[in-house]
CSV table of C-alpha atoms in Angstrom, one decimal:
chain,number,residue,atom,x,y,z
A,304,UNK,CA,18.1,19.5,-8.1
A,305,UNK,CA,14.7,17.3,-8.6
A,306,UNK,CA,17.0,14.3,-9.7
A,307,UNK,CA,20.1,15.1,-8.0
A,308,UNK,CA,19.0,15.1,-4.2
A,309,UNK,CA,17.1,11.7,-4.7
A,310,UNK,CA,20.0,10.1,-6.2
A,311,UNK,CA,22.7,11.2,-3.0
A,312,UNK,CA,19.9,10.5,-1.0
A,313,UNK,CA,19.4,7.3,-2.3
A,314,UNK,CA,23.5,6.8,-2.3
A,315,UNK,CA,23.7,7.9,0.9
A,316,UNK,CA,21.0,5.6,2.8
A,317,UNK,CA,21.7,2.2,0.6
A,318,UNK,CA,25.3,2.7,1.7
A,319,UNK,CA,24.9,3.1,5.1
A,320,UNK,CA,23.0,0.2,5.4
A,321,UNK,CA,25.0,-1.9,3.4
A,322,UNK,CA,28.0,-1.1,4.8
A,323,UNK,CA,26.0,-1.4,8.6
A,324,UNK,CA,26.1,-5.5,9.1
A,325,UNK,CA,30.2,-5.2,8.9
A,326,UNK,CA,29.4,-3.0,12.3
A,327,UNK,CA,29.4,-4.2,15.8
A,328,UNK,CA,25.9,-2.8,16.9
A,329,UNK,CA,26.9,-2.2,20.6
A,330,UNK,CA,30.0,-0.8,19.4
A,331,UNK,CA,29.4,1.8,16.5
A,332,UNK,CA,26.9,4.4,15.5
A,333,UNK,CA,27.1,2.9,11.6
A,334,UNK,CA,26.4,-0.5,13.1
A,335,UNK,CA,22.9,1.1,15.6
A,336,UNK,CA,22.0,2.9,12.3
A,337,UNK,CA,21.1,-0.2,10.5
A,338,UNK,CA,18.1,-1.0,13.0
A,339,UNK,CA,16.4,2.4,13.1
A,340,UNK,CA,16.9,3.2,9.6
A,341,UNK,CA,15.0,0.3,9.2
A,342,UNK,CA,12.5,2.0,11.3
A,343,UNK,CA,12.6,4.6,8.9
A,344,UNK,CA,11.2,3.0,6.4
A,345,UNK,CA,8.8,0.4,7.9
A,346,UNK,CA,7.3,4.1,9.2
A,347,UNK,CA,7.4,5.6,5.8
A,348,UNK,CA,6.0,2.7,4.3
A,349,UNK,CA,3.1,3.6,6.7
A,350,UNK,CA,2.4,6.8,5.5
A,351,UNK,CA,2.0,5.4,1.7
A,352,UNK,CA,0.0,3.3,3.0
A,353,UNK,CA,-2.9,6.2,3.9
A,354,UNK,CA,-1.4,8.0,0.5
A,355,UNK,CA,-3.1,5.0,-1.0
A,356,UNK,CA,-6.1,5.3,1.4
A,357,UNK,CA,-6.7,8.6,0.6
A,358,UNK,CA,-6.1,7.8,-3.4
A,359,UNK,CA,-9.4,5.2,-3.0
A,360,UNK,CA,-11.2,7.4,-1.1
A,361,UNK,CA,-10.8,10.5,-4.1
A,362,UNK,CA,-11.3,7.9,-6.9
A,363,UNK,CA,-14.6,6.6,-5.4
A,364,UNK,CA,-15.8,10.0,-4.7
A,365,UNK,CA,-15.0,11.0,-7.9
A,366,UNK,CA,-17.4,8.5,-9.5
A,367,UNK,CA,-19.9,9.5,-6.7
A,368,UNK,CA,-19.7,13.0,-7.7
A,369,UNK,CA,-20.2,12.6,-11.4
A,370,UNK,CA,-22.6,9.8,-11.3
A,371,UNK,CA,-20.2,7.8,-12.9
A,372,UNK,CA,-21.7,4.3,-14.3
A,373,UNK,CA,-22.1,1.9,-11.1
A,374,UNK,CA,-21.3,5.1,-8.6
A,375,UNK,CA,-23.2,3.5,-5.9
A,376,UNK,CA,-20.6,0.6,-5.4
A,377,UNK,CA,-18.2,3.4,-5.5
A,378,UNK,CA,-21.0,4.9,-2.8
A,379,UNK,CA,-20.7,1.5,-0.8
A,380,UNK,CA,-16.7,0.8,-1.3
A,381,UNK,CA,-16.7,4.3,0.7
A,382,UNK,CA,-19.0,3.9,3.1
A,383,UNK,CA,-17.0,1.0,4.1
A,384,UNK,CA,-14.0,2.3,4.0
A,385,UNK,CA,-14.8,5.1,6.5
A,386,UNK,CA,-16.9,2.9,9.2
A,387,UNK,CA,-14.2,0.5,9.3
A,388,UNK,CA,-11.4,2.7,9.6
A,389,UNK,CA,-12.9,6.0,11.4
A,390,UNK,CA,-13.7,3.7,14.8
A,391,UNK,CA,-10.3,2.8,14.8
A,392,UNK,CA,-8.9,5.5,14.7
A,393,UNK,CA,-10.3,6.8,17.7
A,394,UNK,CA,-9.1,5.7,21.2
A,395,UNK,CA,-10.9,3.2,22.8
A,396,UNK,CA,-10.4,5.0,26.0
A,397,UNK,CA,-14.1,7.4,24.5
A,398,UNK,CA,-16.0,4.1,24.2
A,399,UNK,CA,-15.3,0.3,24.4
A,400,UNK,CA,-16.3,0.6,20.6
A,401,UNK,CA,-14.4,2.4,19.2
A,402,UNK,CA,-9.7,1.0,18.7
A,403,UNK,CA,-9.6,-2.1,17.6
A,404,UNK,CA,-10.4,-3.9,20.8
A,405,UNK,CA,-12.3,-7.2,20.8
A,406,UNK,CA,-15.9,-6.1,21.0
A,407,UNK,CA,-14.9,-2.7,18.8
A,408,UNK,CA,-16.7,-2.1,15.3
A,409,UNK,CA,-13.4,-3.0,13.6
A,410,UNK,CA,-12.9,-6.5,15.2
A,411,UNK,CA,-16.8,-6.9,14.9
A,412,UNK,CA,-16.5,-6.5,11.4
A,413,UNK,CA,-13.1,-8.1,10.4
A,414,UNK,CA,-14.7,-11.0,12.4
A,415,UNK,CA,-18.1,-10.9,10.9
A,416,UNK,CA,-17.6,-9.6,7.3
A,417,UNK,CA,-14.4,-9.1,6.3
A,418,UNK,CA,-13.2,-12.5,7.4
A,419,UNK,CA,-16.1,-14.6,6.1
A,420,UNK,CA,-15.4,-12.8,2.9
A,421,UNK,CA,-12.0,-13.1,2.1
A,422,UNK,CA,-12.4,-17.0,2.6
A,423,UNK,CA,-15.4,-17.3,0.3
A,424,UNK,CA,-13.7,-14.8,-2.2
A,425,UNK,CA,-10.3,-17.5,-2.0
A,426,UNK,CA,-12.9,-19.9,-1.7
A,427,UNK,CA,-14.5,-19.4,-5.2
A,428,UNK,CA,-11.3,-19.4,-6.8
A,429,UNK,CA,-11.5,-23.0,-6.6
A,430,UNK,CA,-13.4,-23.3,-9.4
A,431,UNK,CA,-11.4,-20.6,-11.3
A,432,UNK,CA,-9.1,-22.7,-10.6
A,433,UNK,CA,-10.5,-26.7,-12.1
A,434,UNK,CA,-11.5,-24.3,-15.2
A,435,UNK,CA,-7.6,-22.8,-15.6
A,436,UNK,CA,-6.4,-26.5,-14.9
A,437,UNK,CA,-8.7,-27.8,-17.8
A,438,UNK,CA,-7.3,-25.5,-20.1
A,439,UNK,CA,-3.4,-25.6,-19.2
A,440,UNK,CA,-3.4,-29.1,-18.4
A,441,UNK,CA,-4.8,-30.6,-21.8
A,442,UNK,CA,-1.6,-33.0,-22.4
A,443,UNK,CA,-0.7,-31.5,-25.4
A,444,UNK,CA,3.2,-31.8,-24.8
A,445,UNK,CA,5.4,-33.3,-22.8
A,446,UNK,CA,6.3,-30.6,-20.4
A,447,UNK,CA,2.2,-29.9,-20.0
A,448,UNK,CA,1.8,-34.1,-19.1
A,449,UNK,CA,4.8,-33.9,-16.6
A,450,UNK,CA,3.3,-30.9,-15.1
A,451,UNK,CA,-0.5,-32.9,-15.1
A,452,UNK,CA,1.0,-36.3,-13.8
A,453,UNK,CA,2.6,-34.7,-10.9
A,454,UNK,CA,-0.4,-32.3,-10.0
A,455,UNK,CA,-2.9,-35.2,-10.2
A,456,UNK,CA,-0.6,-37.1,-8.0
A,457,UNK,CA,0.1,-34.2,-5.0
A,458,UNK,CA,-3.9,-33.7,-5.2
A,459,UNK,CA,-4.3,-37.5,-4.2
A,460,UNK,CA,-1.3,-37.2,-1.9
A,461,UNK,CA,-2.7,-34.5,0.2
A,462,UNK,CA,-6.3,-36.1,0.7
A,463,UNK,CA,-6.5,-39.3,2.9
A,464,UNK,CA,-8.9,-41.4,0.2
A,465,UNK,CA,-5.9,-40.2,-2.5
A,466,UNK,CA,-3.5,-41.7,-0.3
A,467,UNK,CA,-5.0,-44.7,0.3
A,468,UNK,CA,-5.8,-44.8,-3.6
A,469,UNK,CA,-1.9,-43.7,-3.8
A,470,UNK,CA,-0.7,-47.2,-1.3
A,471,UNK,CA,-3.1,-49.3,-3.1
A,472,UNK,CA,-1.2,-49.1,-6.4
A,473,UNK,CA,2.5,-49.4,-4.3
A,474,UNK,CA,2.5,-49.2,-0.3
A,475,UNK,CA,5.9,-46.4,-0.5
A,476,UNK,CA,4.1,-44.2,-2.8
A,477,UNK,CA,3.0,-41.1,-1.0
A,478,UNK,CA,6.7,-41.6,0.8
A,479,UNK,CA,8.3,-41.2,-2.6
A,480,UNK,CA,6.1,-38.1,-3.9
A,481,UNK,CA,7.4,-36.6,-0.3
A,482,UNK,CA,10.7,-37.5,-1.0
A,483,UNK,CA,11.3,-37.4,-4.3
A,484,UNK,CA,9.0,-34.9,-6.1
A,485,UNK,CA,8.4,-32.6,-2.6
A,486,UNK,CA,12.2,-33.0,-0.9
A,487,UNK,CA,13.8,-33.3,-3.7
A,488,UNK,CA,12.8,-31.4,-7.6
A,489,UNK,CA,10.7,-28.9,-5.9
A,490,UNK,CA,13.3,-28.2,-3.7
A,491,UNK,CA,15.7,-28.1,-5.9
A,492,UNK,CA,13.7,-25.9,-8.4
A,493,UNK,CA,12.9,-23.7,-5.7
A,494,UNK,CA,16.3,-23.4,-5.0
A,495,UNK,CA,17.4,-22.2,-8.6
A,496,UNK,CA,14.4,-19.5,-8.7
A,497,UNK,CA,15.9,-18.3,-5.1
A,498,UNK,CA,19.3,-18.4,-6.0
A,499,UNK,CA,18.4,-16.6,-9.5
A,500,UNK,CA,16.4,-14.3,-8.5
A,501,UNK,CA,18.3,-12.9,-5.3
A,502,UNK,CA,21.1,-12.4,-7.7
A,503,UNK,CA,18.8,-9.8,-9.7
A,504,UNK,CA,17.5,-8.4,-6.5
A,505,UNK,CA,21.2,-7.7,-5.7
A,506,UNK,CA,22.2,-5.9,-9.0
A,507,UNK,CA,19.5,-4.4,-8.6
A,508,UNK,CA,20.1,-2.6,-5.7
A,509,UNK,CA,24.0,-2.4,-6.9
A,510,UNK,CA,22.0,-0.7,-9.8
A,511,UNK,CA,19.6,1.7,-7.0
A,512,UNK,CA,22.9,2.5,-5.0
A,513,UNK,CA,24.6,3.6,-8.1
A,514,UNK,CA,22.2,6.2,-9.4
A,515,UNK,CA,22.3,3.8,-12.6
A,516,UNK,CA,17.9,3.0,-11.8
A,517,UNK,CA,16.1,5.9,-11.8
A,518,UNK,CA,12.9,4.5,-12.9
A,519,UNK,CA,11.3,4.4,-9.6
A,520,UNK,CA,11.4,8.1,-9.6
A,521,UNK,CA,8.9,8.0,-12.8
A,522,UNK,CA,8.8,11.5,-15.2
A,523,UNK,CA,9.1,15.1,-14.8
B,1477,UNK,CA,-29.2,-18.5,20.2
B,1478,UNK,CA,-29.6,-14.7,20.8
B,1479,UNK,CA,-30.9,-12.4,18.7
B,1480,UNK,CA,-27.3,-10.9,17.7
B,1481,UNK,CA,-25.8,-14.6,16.5
B,1482,UNK,CA,-28.3,-15.0,14.6
B,1483,UNK,CA,-28.4,-11.8,12.7
B,1484,UNK,CA,-24.6,-12.3,12.4
B,1485,UNK,CA,-25.2,-15.9,11.1
B,1486,UNK,CA,-27.8,-15.0,8.8
B,1487,UNK,CA,-25.6,-12.1,7.7
B,1488,UNK,CA,-22.3,-14.6,6.8
B,1489,UNK,CA,-24.8,-17.0,5.4
B,1490,UNK,CA,-25.9,-14.1,3.1
B,1491,UNK,CA,-22.7,-12.4,1.8
B,1492,UNK,CA,-21.4,-16.5,1.6
B,1493,UNK,CA,-24.1,-16.8,-1.0
B,1494,UNK,CA,-23.8,-13.4,-2.9
B,1495,UNK,CA,-20.0,-14.1,-3.5
B,1496,UNK,CA,-21.3,-17.4,-4.6
B,1497,UNK,CA,-23.8,-16.0,-6.5
B,1498,UNK,CA,-21.0,-15.1,-9.4
B,1499,UNK,CA,-20.6,-18.5,-10.4
B,1500,UNK,CA,-23.8,-18.8,-11.8
B,1501,UNK,CA,-23.2,-15.2,-13.2
B,1502,UNK,CA,-22.4,-11.4,-12.9
B,1503,UNK,CA,-24.7,-9.6,-11.1
B,1504,UNK,CA,-25.6,-6.5,-8.9
B,1505,UNK,CA,-25.6,-8.4,-5.6
B,1506,UNK,CA,-22.1,-9.9,-5.9
B,1507,UNK,CA,-21.1,-6.1,-6.9
B,1508,UNK,CA,-22.2,-4.3,-4.0
B,1509,UNK,CA,-20.7,-7.1,-1.3
B,1510,UNK,CA,-17.7,-7.0,-3.5
B,1511,UNK,CA,-17.5,-2.9,-3.0
B,1512,UNK,CA,-18.3,-3.3,0.5
B,1513,UNK,CA,-15.3,-6.5,0.4
B,1514,UNK,CA,-12.9,-3.9,-1.1
B,1515,UNK,CA,-13.8,-1.0,1.6
B,1516,UNK,CA,-13.7,-3.3,4.3
B,1517,UNK,CA,-10.4,-4.6,3.4
B,1518,UNK,CA,-8.5,-1.2,3.0
B,1519,UNK,CA,-10.1,0.1,6.1
B,1520,UNK,CA,-8.8,-2.5,8.1
B,1521,UNK,CA,-5.5,-1.7,6.7
B,1522,UNK,CA,-5.7,1.9,7.8
B,1523,UNK,CA,-6.6,0.5,11.2
B,1524,UNK,CA,-3.6,-1.8,11.6
B,1525,UNK,CA,-1.2,0.7,9.8
B,1526,UNK,CA,-2.0,2.9,12.2
B,1527,UNK,CA,-1.8,1.5,15.1
B,1528,UNK,CA,1.3,-0.7,14.3
B,1529,UNK,CA,3.0,1.7,12.8
B,1530,UNK,CA,1.9,5.4,12.9
B,1531,UNK,CA,1.2,5.7,16.6
B,1532,UNK,CA,4.0,1.9,18.1
B,1533,UNK,CA,6.5,3.0,16.4
B,1534,UNK,CA,6.3,6.8,15.7
B,1535,UNK,CA,4.5,8.4,17.9
B,1536,UNK,CA,5.0,7.0,21.0
B,1537,UNK,CA,8.4,6.9,20.7
B,1538,UNK,CA,8.8,10.4,20.1
B,1539,UNK,CA,6.3,12.0,22.4
B,1540,UNK,CA,7.1,9.5,25.2
B,1541,UNK,CA,8.6,11.3,28.6
B,1542,UNK,CA,11.5,9.1,29.0
B,1543,UNK,CA,14.4,9.1,26.9
B,1544,UNK,CA,11.8,10.5,23.8
B,1545,UNK,CA,13.2,10.2,20.0
B,1546,UNK,CA,12.8,13.5,19.0
B,1547,UNK,CA,15.1,12.4,15.6
B,1548,UNK,CA,11.7,10.4,14.7
B,1549,UNK,CA,10.4,13.6,13.1
B,1550,UNK,CA,12.7,13.1,10.4
B,1551,UNK,CA,11.0,9.9,8.6
B,1552,UNK,CA,7.5,11.6,9.8
B,1553,UNK,CA,8.2,14.9,7.2
B,1554,UNK,CA,9.2,12.0,4.7
B,1555,UNK,CA,5.9,10.6,5.3
B,1556,UNK,CA,4.3,13.8,4.4
B,1557,UNK,CA,6.2,14.0,2.0
B,1558,UNK,CA,4.6,10.8,0.5
B,1559,UNK,CA,1.3,13.1,0.3
B,1560,UNK,CA,2.6,15.8,-2.4
B,1561,UNK,CA,1.7,13.0,-5.0
B,1562,UNK,CA,-1.6,14.3,-4.8
B,1563,UNK,CA,-0.7,18.0,-6.5
B,1564,UNK,CA,1.1,16.8,-9.9
B,1565,UNK,CA,3.6,19.9,-9.6
B,1566,UNK,CA,4.9,19.5,-6.6
B,1567,UNK,CA,5.1,15.2,-6.8
B,1568,UNK,CA,8.4,15.8,-7.5
B,1569,UNK,CA,9.2,15.9,-3.2
B,1570,UNK,CA,7.8,13.0,-2.8
B,1571,UNK,CA,11.1,11.1,-4.7
B,1572,UNK,CA,13.2,12.3,-1.5
B,1573,UNK,CA,11.1,10.7,0.5
B,1574,UNK,CA,10.6,7.4,-2.2
B,1575,UNK,CA,14.5,7.8,-2.9
B,1576,UNK,CA,15.4,7.3,0.8
B,1577,UNK,CA,13.1,4.2,1.1
B,1578,UNK,CA,14.6,2.7,-2.6
B,1579,UNK,CA,18.0,3.1,-1.0
B,1580,UNK,CA,17.9,1.4,2.5
B,1581,UNK,CA,16.1,-1.4,0.7
B,1582,UNK,CA,18.4,-1.1,-2.1
B,1583,UNK,CA,21.3,-1.3,1.2
B,1584,UNK,CA,19.3,-3.4,2.8
B,1585,UNK,CA,19.1,-6.5,-0.2
B,1586,UNK,CA,22.2,-5.6,-1.4
B,1587,UNK,CA,23.5,-7.8,1.3
B,1588,UNK,CA,20.6,-10.2,2.5
B,1589,UNK,CA,20.1,-11.2,-0.8
B,1590,UNK,CA,23.6,-12.4,-1.0
B,1591,UNK,CA,24.3,-13.2,2.3
B,1592,UNK,CA,21.0,-14.7,3.4
B,1593,UNK,CA,20.0,-16.5,0.6
B,1594,UNK,CA,22.7,-17.0,-2.8
B,1595,UNK,CA,24.9,-18.2,0.2
B,1596,UNK,CA,22.9,-20.7,2.7
B,1597,UNK,CA,20.9,-22.1,-0.7
B,1598,UNK,CA,24.5,-23.1,-2.9
B,1599,UNK,CA,26.2,-24.4,0.4
B,1600,UNK,CA,22.9,-26.9,0.8
B,1601,UNK,CA,23.5,-27.8,-2.7
B,1602,UNK,CA,27.0,-28.7,-2.1
B,1603,UNK,CA,26.0,-31.9,-0.7
B,1604,UNK,CA,28.7,-34.9,-0.4
B,1605,UNK,CA,27.9,-37.7,-2.7
B,1606,UNK,CA,28.4,-40.8,-0.4
B,1607,UNK,CA,27.2,-40.7,3.3
B,1608,UNK,CA,26.1,-42.4,6.2
B,1609,UNK,CA,22.4,-42.0,5.1
B,1610,UNK,CA,22.8,-44.7,2.2
B,1611,UNK,CA,22.2,-44.6,-1.5
B,1612,UNK,CA,18.4,-42.9,-0.9
B,1613,UNK,CA,20.3,-39.7,0.1
B,1614,UNK,CA,22.9,-40.1,-2.5
B,1615,UNK,CA,20.1,-40.1,-5.4
B,1616,UNK,CA,18.4,-37.3,-3.6
B,1617,UNK,CA,21.9,-35.0,-3.5
B,1618,UNK,CA,22.1,-36.1,-7.0
B,1619,UNK,CA,18.5,-34.7,-7.6
B,1620,UNK,CA,19.2,-31.6,-6.1
B,1621,UNK,CA,22.1,-30.9,-7.9
B,1622,UNK,CA,20.8,-31.3,-11.3
B,1623,UNK,CA,17.8,-29.5,-10.7
B,1624,UNK,CA,19.1,-26.4,-9.8
B,1625,UNK,CA,22.0,-26.6,-11.9
B,1626,UNK,CA,19.5,-26.8,-15.0
B,1627,UNK,CA,17.0,-25.0,-13.4
B,1628,UNK,CA,19.6,-21.8,-13.2
B,1629,UNK,CA,20.7,-22.6,-17.0
B,1630,UNK,CA,16.7,-22.5,-18.2
B,1631,UNK,CA,16.8,-18.7,-16.8
B,1632,UNK,CA,20.0,-18.1,-18.4
B,1633,UNK,CA,19.4,-16.4,-21.7
B,1634,UNK,CA,22.5,-14.8,-22.1
B,1635,UNK,CA,23.3,-17.0,-24.7
B,1636,UNK,CA,21.3,-19.0,-27.1
B,1637,UNK,CA,20.1,-22.8,-25.8
B,1638,UNK,CA,21.9,-24.8,-27.9
B,1639,UNK,CA,24.3,-27.8,-27.7
B,1640,UNK,CA,25.2,-28.7,-23.8
B,1641,UNK,CA,23.3,-25.9,-22.9
B,1642,UNK,CA,20.2,-26.8,-24.8
B,1643,UNK,CA,20.0,-29.8,-23.5
B,1644,UNK,CA,21.0,-29.3,-20.0
B,1645,UNK,CA,17.9,-26.3,-20.0
B,1646,UNK,CA,15.2,-29.1,-21.5
B,1647,UNK,CA,16.3,-30.8,-18.1
B,1648,UNK,CA,15.1,-27.5,-16.4
B,1649,UNK,CA,12.4,-27.5,-17.6
B,1650,UNK,CA,11.0,-30.5,-16.5
B,1651,UNK,CA,12.0,-30.6,-12.9
B,1652,UNK,CA,10.5,-26.8,-13.3
B,1653,UNK,CA,7.3,-28.5,-14.9
B,1654,UNK,CA,7.0,-31.1,-11.7
B,1655,UNK,CA,7.9,-28.4,-9.8
B,1656,UNK,CA,4.6,-25.7,-10.6
B,1657,UNK,CA,2.5,-29.2,-10.7
B,1658,UNK,CA,3.7,-29.7,-7.3
B,1659,UNK,CA,3.0,-25.6,-6.1
B,1660,UNK,CA,-0.3,-26.4,-8.3
B,1661,UNK,CA,-1.7,-29.0,-6.9
B,1662,UNK,CA,-0.9,-27.2,-3.2
B,1663,UNK,CA,-3.1,-24.6,-4.5
B,1664,UNK,CA,-5.6,-26.2,-5.4
B,1665,UNK,CA,-5.9,-28.1,-2.5
B,1666,UNK,CA,-6.2,-25.2,-0.2
B,1667,UNK,CA,-8.1,-23.3,-2.5
B,1668,UNK,CA,-10.5,-26.4,-1.7
B,1669,UNK,CA,-10.3,-26.6,2.1
B,1670,UNK,CA,-11.3,-22.7,1.9
B,1671,UNK,CA,-14.5,-23.9,-0.5
B,1672,UNK,CA,-14.9,-26.8,1.8
B,1673,UNK,CA,-14.9,-24.7,4.6
B,1674,UNK,CA,-18.0,-22.3,3.3
B,1675,UNK,CA,-20.1,-24.6,2.6
B,1676,UNK,CA,-19.7,-26.4,5.6
B,1677,UNK,CA,-20.8,-23.2,7.2
B,1678,UNK,CA,-23.7,-23.2,4.6
B,1679,UNK,CA,-24.6,-26.5,5.5
B,1680,UNK,CA,-23.9,-27.2,9.1
B,1681,UNK,CA,-24.5,-23.9,11.2
B,1682,UNK,CA,-27.2,-21.9,8.9
B,1683,UNK,CA,-29.5,-24.5,7.2
B,1684,UNK,CA,-28.6,-26.1,10.8
B,1685,UNK,CA,-29.9,-23.6,12.2
B,1686,UNK,CA,-33.1,-23.9,11.0
C-alpha cells in the first residue's frame, strides 16, 4: 500500500502526460488533460514551498526556544519571515499596507531591503570568484592554460577598454572571439552537454514512470 | 530629500557595508544582516506563491461563480498531503502527492527532452559544409560538429577512453575548457557589474548626499 499506490500513481500520471502530446487538445479529453495536470503539479509545488516555510519556522523556533548557539540570529530570521510574509497574505482591501501592490509592506521590504541585499551578496561574490580563479587558473596543465586564456579573452572582450586593447592587437580579434569562441566552440560544447543531459533526463523519466526509480519516495 | 528617503538611503548603505564587512572578517553585524536576508527571501517567496499559485491557480478558479473548476480540490488535497512529512509516522502519505508530481514531470520530460531538445539540437548541428555563406561558415560548421561529437564522447564512460576514443575525448576536454573559460569570464563580468552598481550607490547616492 505504502509503495504500490505511489508507484501506480506515478505510472498513470506519467503515462497520461507522455501520451497526451499525440492527442489534439481541442478534440480529445486526453489532449485536454496535459495543461490541466500541469496546473495540478504547479499547485502541489506551491504547497511544497509552504512546507518549506513551516520547516524553516520550526527549525528556527526550536533554536530560539532551546537557546542554541546563535539563537539571536534565528530569532531575526523568524521575525523577517513573518514581517515579510504576513502582510502579503492579508487582503489589500483591509489596508493599503497589506497585499503585494506598490506601497505595501511586502513591496517596500522587497525594494529597499531584499533587492539591495541580493545585489550586494552577489556583488561580493566577485571577490571570491577572483580568489577561486587564482587557484583554478594557475596554468599547471594545458587544459588549465586554455581555460585561463579563454576566460581572460572573454573578460577583456566584455569591457570597452579591453575591447580596445584587443583591437590594438588585431582589429578583428573581438569579432573572432564572438564568432569562433562564443558561437563556435562554446555553442558546440553547450549543445553536447544539452544533448547528453536531455538523454539522461529522458531515461530517468522512463525509469520513474516504470517504477524502477523509487529513491524519491525515501525510506520507510 | 524627505525624511523617509534619507532613512531608506542610510538603511541601504548600512546593509551594503554590513555585507561587505565580511570581506575583512566574519562578524556579528554580517550574520545579523545575513539572517534578515534569509528570512526576507523566504517571506518573499511565500507572498509570491500565495498570490500566484494558491489564490490565482487554486482558490479563485475553484470558487468563482461562473464555471467553477471544483475538481481542483484534488491537487489541493495532494498539496495538503505534503504536510504529513512533518510527522514521521504519517510521512508516507506525502509519497502519494510526490509520486504524482514525479510521474507527471517524468511524463512531460520524456517527450520534451527528446522532442524539444535532443532532436532540434542534433538538427542544428548537421549543417551543410558547403554553403552560400562562404568559407567562414563552413569552418564554423566543422568546429560545431567536432565540438558536439567530442564533448559527447568525453562524457561517455561506458568504454575506456583509449585509442580513437581517447584522442576524441582529449579534443573534447579542450573544447570543454574553452567553453568553461568563456562561461567563467561571463560570470565574473556579471558579478563585477553588480559590485560596480553597489559601489556606485555608496559613492554617488550615499556619500553624495552628505
